[in-house]
mmCIF file of C-alpha atoms and ligand atoms in Angstrom:
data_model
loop_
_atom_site.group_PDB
_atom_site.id
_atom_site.type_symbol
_atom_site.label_atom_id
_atom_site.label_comp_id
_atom_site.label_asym_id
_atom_site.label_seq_id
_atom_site.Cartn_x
_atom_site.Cartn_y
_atom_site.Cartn_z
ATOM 1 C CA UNK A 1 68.816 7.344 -42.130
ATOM 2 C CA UNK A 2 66.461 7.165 -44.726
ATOM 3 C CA UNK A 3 63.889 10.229 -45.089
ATOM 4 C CA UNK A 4 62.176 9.434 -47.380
ATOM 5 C CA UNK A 5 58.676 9.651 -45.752
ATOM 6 C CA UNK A 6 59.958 13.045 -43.350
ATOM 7 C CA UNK A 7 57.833 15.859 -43.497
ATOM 8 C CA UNK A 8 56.779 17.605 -47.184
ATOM 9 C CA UNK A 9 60.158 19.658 -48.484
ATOM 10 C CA UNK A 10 60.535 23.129 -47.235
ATOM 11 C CA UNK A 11 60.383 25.543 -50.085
ATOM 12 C CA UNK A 12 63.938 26.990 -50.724
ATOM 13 C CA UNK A 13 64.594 28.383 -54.565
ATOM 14 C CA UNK A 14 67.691 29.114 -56.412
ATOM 15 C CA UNK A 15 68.147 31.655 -59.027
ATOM 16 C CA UNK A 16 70.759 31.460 -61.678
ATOM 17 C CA UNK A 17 72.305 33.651 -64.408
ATOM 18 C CA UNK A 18 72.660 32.053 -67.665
ATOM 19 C CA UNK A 19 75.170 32.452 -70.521
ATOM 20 C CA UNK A 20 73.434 35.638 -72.348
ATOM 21 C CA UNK A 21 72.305 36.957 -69.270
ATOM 22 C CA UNK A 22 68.335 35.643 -68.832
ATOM 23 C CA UNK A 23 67.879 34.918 -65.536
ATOM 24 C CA UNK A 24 65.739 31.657 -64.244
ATOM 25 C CA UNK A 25 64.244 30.850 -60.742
ATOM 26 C CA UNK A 26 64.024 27.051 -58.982
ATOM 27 C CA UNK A 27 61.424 26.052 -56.617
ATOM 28 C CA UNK A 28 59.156 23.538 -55.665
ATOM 29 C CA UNK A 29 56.203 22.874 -57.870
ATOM 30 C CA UNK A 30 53.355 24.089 -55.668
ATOM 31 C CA UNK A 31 49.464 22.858 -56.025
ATOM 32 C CA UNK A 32 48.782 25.635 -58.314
ATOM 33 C CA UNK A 33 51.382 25.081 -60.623
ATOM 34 C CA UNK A 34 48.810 22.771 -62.868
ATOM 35 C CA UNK A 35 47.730 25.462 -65.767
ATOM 36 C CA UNK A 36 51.314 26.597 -66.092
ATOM 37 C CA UNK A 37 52.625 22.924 -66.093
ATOM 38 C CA UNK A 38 50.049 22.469 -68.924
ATOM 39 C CA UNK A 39 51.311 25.099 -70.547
ATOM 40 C CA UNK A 40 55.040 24.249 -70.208
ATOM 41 C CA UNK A 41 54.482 20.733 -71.283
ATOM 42 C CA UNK A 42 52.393 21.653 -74.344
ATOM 43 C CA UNK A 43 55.019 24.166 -75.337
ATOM 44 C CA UNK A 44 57.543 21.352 -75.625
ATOM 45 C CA UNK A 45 58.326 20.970 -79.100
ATOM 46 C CA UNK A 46 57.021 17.044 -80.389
ATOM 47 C CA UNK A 47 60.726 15.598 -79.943
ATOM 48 C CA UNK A 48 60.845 17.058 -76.641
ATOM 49 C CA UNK A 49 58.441 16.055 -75.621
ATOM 50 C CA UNK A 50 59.042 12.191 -76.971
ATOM 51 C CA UNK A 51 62.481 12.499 -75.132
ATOM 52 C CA UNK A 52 60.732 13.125 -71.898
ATOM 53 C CA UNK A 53 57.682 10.220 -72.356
ATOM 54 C CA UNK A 54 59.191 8.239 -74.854
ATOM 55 C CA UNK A 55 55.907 8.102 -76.678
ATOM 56 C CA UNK A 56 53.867 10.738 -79.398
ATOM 57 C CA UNK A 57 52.308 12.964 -77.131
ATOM 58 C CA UNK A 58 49.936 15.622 -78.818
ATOM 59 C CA UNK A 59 49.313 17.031 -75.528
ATOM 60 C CA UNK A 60 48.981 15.536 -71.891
ATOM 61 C CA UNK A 61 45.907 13.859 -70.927
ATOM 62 C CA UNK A 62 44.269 15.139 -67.805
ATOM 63 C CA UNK A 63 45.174 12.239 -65.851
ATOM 64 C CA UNK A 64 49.086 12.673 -66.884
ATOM 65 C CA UNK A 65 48.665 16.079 -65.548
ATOM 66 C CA UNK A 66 47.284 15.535 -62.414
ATOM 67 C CA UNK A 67 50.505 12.570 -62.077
ATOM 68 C CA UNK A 68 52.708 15.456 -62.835
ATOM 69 C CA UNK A 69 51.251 18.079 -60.437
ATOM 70 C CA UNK A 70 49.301 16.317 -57.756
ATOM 71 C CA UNK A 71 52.944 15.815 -55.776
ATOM 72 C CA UNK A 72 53.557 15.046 -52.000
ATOM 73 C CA UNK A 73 56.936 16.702 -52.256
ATOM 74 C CA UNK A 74 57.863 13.202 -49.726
ATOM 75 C CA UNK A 75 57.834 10.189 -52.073
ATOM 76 C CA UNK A 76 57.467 11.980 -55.523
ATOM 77 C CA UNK A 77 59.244 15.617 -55.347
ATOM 78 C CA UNK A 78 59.069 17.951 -57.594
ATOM 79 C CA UNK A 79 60.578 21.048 -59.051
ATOM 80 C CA UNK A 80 60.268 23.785 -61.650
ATOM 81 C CA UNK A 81 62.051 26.450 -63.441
ATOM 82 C CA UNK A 82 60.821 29.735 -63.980
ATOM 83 C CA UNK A 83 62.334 32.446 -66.319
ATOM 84 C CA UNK A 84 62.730 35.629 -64.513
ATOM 85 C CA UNK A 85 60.558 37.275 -66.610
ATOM 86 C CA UNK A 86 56.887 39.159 -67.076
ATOM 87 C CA UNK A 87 54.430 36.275 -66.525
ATOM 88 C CA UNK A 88 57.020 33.878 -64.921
ATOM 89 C CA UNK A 89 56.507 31.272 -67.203
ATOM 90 C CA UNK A 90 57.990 27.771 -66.741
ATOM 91 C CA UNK A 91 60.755 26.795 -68.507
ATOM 92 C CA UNK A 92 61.968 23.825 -66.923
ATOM 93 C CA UNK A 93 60.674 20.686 -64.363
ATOM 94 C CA UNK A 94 62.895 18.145 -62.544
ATOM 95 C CA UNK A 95 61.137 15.476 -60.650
ATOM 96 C CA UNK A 96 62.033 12.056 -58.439
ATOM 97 C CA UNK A 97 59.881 9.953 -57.634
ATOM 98 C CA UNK A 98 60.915 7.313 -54.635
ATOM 99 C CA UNK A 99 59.379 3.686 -54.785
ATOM 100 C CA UNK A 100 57.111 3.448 -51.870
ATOM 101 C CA UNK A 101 58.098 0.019 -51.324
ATOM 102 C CA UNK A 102 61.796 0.683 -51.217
ATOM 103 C CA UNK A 103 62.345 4.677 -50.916
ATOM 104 C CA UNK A 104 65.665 4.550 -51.317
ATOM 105 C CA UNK A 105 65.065 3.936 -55.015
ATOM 106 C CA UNK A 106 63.743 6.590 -57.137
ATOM 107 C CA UNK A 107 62.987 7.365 -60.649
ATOM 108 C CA UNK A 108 63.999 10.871 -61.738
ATOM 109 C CA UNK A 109 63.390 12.617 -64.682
ATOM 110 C CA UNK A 110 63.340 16.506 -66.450
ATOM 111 C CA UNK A 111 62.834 18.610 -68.921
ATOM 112 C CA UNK A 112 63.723 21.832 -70.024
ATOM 113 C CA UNK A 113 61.860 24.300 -72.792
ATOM 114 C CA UNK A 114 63.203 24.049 -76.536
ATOM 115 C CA UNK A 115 64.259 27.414 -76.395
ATOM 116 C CA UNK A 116 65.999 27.215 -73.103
ATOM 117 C CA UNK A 117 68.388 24.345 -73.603
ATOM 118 C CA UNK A 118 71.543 24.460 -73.872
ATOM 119 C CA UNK A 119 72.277 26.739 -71.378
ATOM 120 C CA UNK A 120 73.350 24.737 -68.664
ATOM 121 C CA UNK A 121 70.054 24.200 -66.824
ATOM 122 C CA UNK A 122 69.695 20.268 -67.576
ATOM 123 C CA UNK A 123 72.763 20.285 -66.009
ATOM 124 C CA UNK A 124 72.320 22.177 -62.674
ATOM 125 C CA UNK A 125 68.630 20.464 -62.609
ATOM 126 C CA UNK A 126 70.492 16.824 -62.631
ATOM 127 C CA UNK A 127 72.890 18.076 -59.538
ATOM 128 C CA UNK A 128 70.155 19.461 -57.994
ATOM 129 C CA UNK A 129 68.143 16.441 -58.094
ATOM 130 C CA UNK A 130 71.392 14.613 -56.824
ATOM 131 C CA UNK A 131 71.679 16.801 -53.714
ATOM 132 C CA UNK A 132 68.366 16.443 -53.119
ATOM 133 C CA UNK A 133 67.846 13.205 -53.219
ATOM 134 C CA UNK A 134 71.107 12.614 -51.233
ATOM 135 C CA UNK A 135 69.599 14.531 -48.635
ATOM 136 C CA UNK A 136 66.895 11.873 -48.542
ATOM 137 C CA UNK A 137 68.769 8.731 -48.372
ATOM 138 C CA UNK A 138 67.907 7.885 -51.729
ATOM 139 C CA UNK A 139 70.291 5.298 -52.799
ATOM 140 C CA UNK A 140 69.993 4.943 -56.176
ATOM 141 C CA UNK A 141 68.310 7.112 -58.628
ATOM 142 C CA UNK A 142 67.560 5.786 -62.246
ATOM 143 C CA UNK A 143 66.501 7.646 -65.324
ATOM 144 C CA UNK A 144 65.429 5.733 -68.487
ATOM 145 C CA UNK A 145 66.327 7.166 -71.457
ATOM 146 C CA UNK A 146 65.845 6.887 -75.453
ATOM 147 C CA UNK A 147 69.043 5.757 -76.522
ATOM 148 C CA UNK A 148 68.926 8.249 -79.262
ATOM 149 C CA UNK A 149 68.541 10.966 -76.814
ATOM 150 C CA UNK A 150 72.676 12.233 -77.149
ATOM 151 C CA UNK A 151 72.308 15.546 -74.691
ATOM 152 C CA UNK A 152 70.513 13.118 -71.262
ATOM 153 C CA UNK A 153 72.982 10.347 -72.369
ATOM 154 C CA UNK A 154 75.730 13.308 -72.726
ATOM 155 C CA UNK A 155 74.486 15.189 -69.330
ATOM 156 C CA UNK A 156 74.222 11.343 -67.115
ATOM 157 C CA UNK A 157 77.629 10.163 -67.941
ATOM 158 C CA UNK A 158 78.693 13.232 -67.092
ATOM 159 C CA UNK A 159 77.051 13.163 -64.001
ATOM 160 C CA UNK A 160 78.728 10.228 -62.964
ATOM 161 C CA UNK A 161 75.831 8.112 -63.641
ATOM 162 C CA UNK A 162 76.097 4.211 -64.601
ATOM 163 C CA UNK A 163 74.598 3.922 -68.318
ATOM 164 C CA UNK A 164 73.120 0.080 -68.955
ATOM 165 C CA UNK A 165 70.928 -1.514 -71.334
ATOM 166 C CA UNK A 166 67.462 -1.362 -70.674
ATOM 167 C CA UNK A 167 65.869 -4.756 -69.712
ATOM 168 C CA UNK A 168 62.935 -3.314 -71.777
ATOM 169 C CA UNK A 169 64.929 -3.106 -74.903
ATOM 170 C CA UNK A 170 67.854 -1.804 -76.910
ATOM 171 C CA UNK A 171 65.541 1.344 -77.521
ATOM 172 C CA UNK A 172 66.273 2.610 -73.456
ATOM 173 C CA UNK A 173 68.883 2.791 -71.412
ATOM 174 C CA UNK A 174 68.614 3.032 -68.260
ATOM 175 C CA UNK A 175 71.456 5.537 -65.925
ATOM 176 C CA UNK A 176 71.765 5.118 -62.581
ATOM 177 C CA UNK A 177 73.230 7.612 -59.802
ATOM 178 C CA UNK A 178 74.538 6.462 -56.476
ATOM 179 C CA UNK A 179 73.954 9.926 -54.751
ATOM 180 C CA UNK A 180 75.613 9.129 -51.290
ATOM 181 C CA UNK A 181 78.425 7.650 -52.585
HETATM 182 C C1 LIG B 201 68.113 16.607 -72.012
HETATM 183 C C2 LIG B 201 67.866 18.007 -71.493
HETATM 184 C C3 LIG B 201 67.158 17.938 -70.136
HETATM 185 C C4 LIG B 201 69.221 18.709 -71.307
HETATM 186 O O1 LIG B 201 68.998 20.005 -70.807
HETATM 187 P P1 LIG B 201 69.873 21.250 -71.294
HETATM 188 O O2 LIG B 201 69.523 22.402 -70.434
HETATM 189 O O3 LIG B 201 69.723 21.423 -72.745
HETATM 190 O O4 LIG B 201 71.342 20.692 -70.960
HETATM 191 P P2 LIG B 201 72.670 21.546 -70.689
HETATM 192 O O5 LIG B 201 72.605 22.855 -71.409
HETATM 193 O O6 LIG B 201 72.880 21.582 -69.224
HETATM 194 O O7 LIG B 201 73.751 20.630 -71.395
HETATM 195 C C5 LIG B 201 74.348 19.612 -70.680
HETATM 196 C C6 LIG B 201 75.294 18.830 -71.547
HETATM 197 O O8 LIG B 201 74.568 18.053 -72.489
HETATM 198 C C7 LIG B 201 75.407 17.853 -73.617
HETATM 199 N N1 LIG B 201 74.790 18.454 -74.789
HETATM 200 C C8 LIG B 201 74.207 19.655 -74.904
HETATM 201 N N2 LIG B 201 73.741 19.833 -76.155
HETATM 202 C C9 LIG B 201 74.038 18.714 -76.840
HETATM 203 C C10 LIG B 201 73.796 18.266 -78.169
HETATM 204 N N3 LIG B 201 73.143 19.037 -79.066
HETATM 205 N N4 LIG B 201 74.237 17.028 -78.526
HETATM 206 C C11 LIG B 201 74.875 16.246 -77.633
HETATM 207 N N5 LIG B 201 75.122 16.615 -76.356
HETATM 208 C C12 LIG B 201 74.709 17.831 -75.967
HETATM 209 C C13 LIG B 201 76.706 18.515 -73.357
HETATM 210 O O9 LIG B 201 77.573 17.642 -72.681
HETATM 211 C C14 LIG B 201 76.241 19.597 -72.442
HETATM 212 O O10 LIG B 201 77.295 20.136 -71.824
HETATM 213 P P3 LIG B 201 78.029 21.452 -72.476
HETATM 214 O O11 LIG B 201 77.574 22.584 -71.622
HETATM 215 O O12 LIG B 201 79.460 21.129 -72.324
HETATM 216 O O13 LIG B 201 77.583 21.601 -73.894
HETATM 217 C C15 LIG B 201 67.034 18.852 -72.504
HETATM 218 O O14 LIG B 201 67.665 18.801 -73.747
HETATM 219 C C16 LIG B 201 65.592 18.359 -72.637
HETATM 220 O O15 LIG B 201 64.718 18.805 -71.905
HETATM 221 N N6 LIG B 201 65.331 17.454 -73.590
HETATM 222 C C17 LIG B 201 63.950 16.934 -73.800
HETATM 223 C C18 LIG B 201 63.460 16.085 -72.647
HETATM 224 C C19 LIG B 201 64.445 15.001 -72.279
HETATM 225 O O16 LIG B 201 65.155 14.472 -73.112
HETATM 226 N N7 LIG B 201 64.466 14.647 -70.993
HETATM 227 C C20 LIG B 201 65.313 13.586 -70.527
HETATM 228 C C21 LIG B 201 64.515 12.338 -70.262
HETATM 229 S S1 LIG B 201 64.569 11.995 -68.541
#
């Protein structure tokens, strides 16, 4: 059965211990996540930041913001990281968003603070997103990707996921996840 369009996600957060001990919290974004979104995305070092939007981004536009934060948690779901730490600050955000035409398609994508990668979080974010969108009867789930971007390319085949040339160009590639198979 496809869920797609059930009832908005049920807030249910994970916390994890990673290598050298800093701890970091997963939930749902919430409405009043957009100043520390801001902040998180801003924070993103320039590359990052290209890796996640594939174009120069000084900073996000108010419209990309309110795209990134104004989230049903049916069609477009939506997570972030925090670290465990004074001010909870957001380290991380994992995303899918379902095509309302055909919800058991989605587009997924993440990102996770410069100083916080390479700790294993892209990694549990991607599962994550798997189970969850599993859960939903999402069918296939598609990230595009630079194809200079080693660590996604690195962290979807390792995922399982099927890497293909972008119809847009040799500069993406696009990975695709069959979740419930
Ligand atoms: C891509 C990204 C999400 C990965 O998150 P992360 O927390 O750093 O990833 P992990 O620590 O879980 O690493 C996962 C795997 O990626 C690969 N990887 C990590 N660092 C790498 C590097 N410098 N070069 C190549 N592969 C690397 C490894 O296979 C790694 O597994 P390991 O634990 O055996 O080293 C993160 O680097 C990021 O936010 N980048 C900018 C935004 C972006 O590119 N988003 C993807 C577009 S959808």
């Amino acid at each position: 059965m496809n869920t797609a369009l059930a009832p908005a996600a049920v807030e249910a957060g994970h916390r994890w211990v990673l290598p050298g001990g800093r701890a970091a919290l997963l939930r749902l974004l919430r409405p009043g996540d957009r100043c520390a979104e801001q902040t998180f995305f801003n924070g993103l070092s320039l590359d990052s930041r290209h890796q996640r939007f594939h174009f120069g981004l000084r900073e996000l536009s108010p419209a990309l913001l309110t795209l990134l934060t104004d989230v049903d948690q049916r069609l477009h779901r939506a997570w972030v990281v925090e670290a465990e730490a004074p001010g909870r600050p957001v380290i991380a955000d994992a995303r899918f968003v379902c095509d309302p035409a055909q919800p058991s398609v989605a587009e997924f994508a993440l990102a996770v603070a410069d100083d916080w990668q390479g700790l294993g979080l892209g990694r549990r974010l991607m599962a994550h997103l798997a189970t969850e969108a599993r859960r939903q009867g999402v069918q296939q789930l598609f990230g595009d990707v630079l194809a200079d971007n080693r660590r996604m390319l690195a962290l979807m085949r390792e995922s399982g996921a099927r890497l293909r040339p972008h119809p847009d160009g040799a500069q993406l590639v696009r990975g695709t996840l069959t979740p419930g198979a």
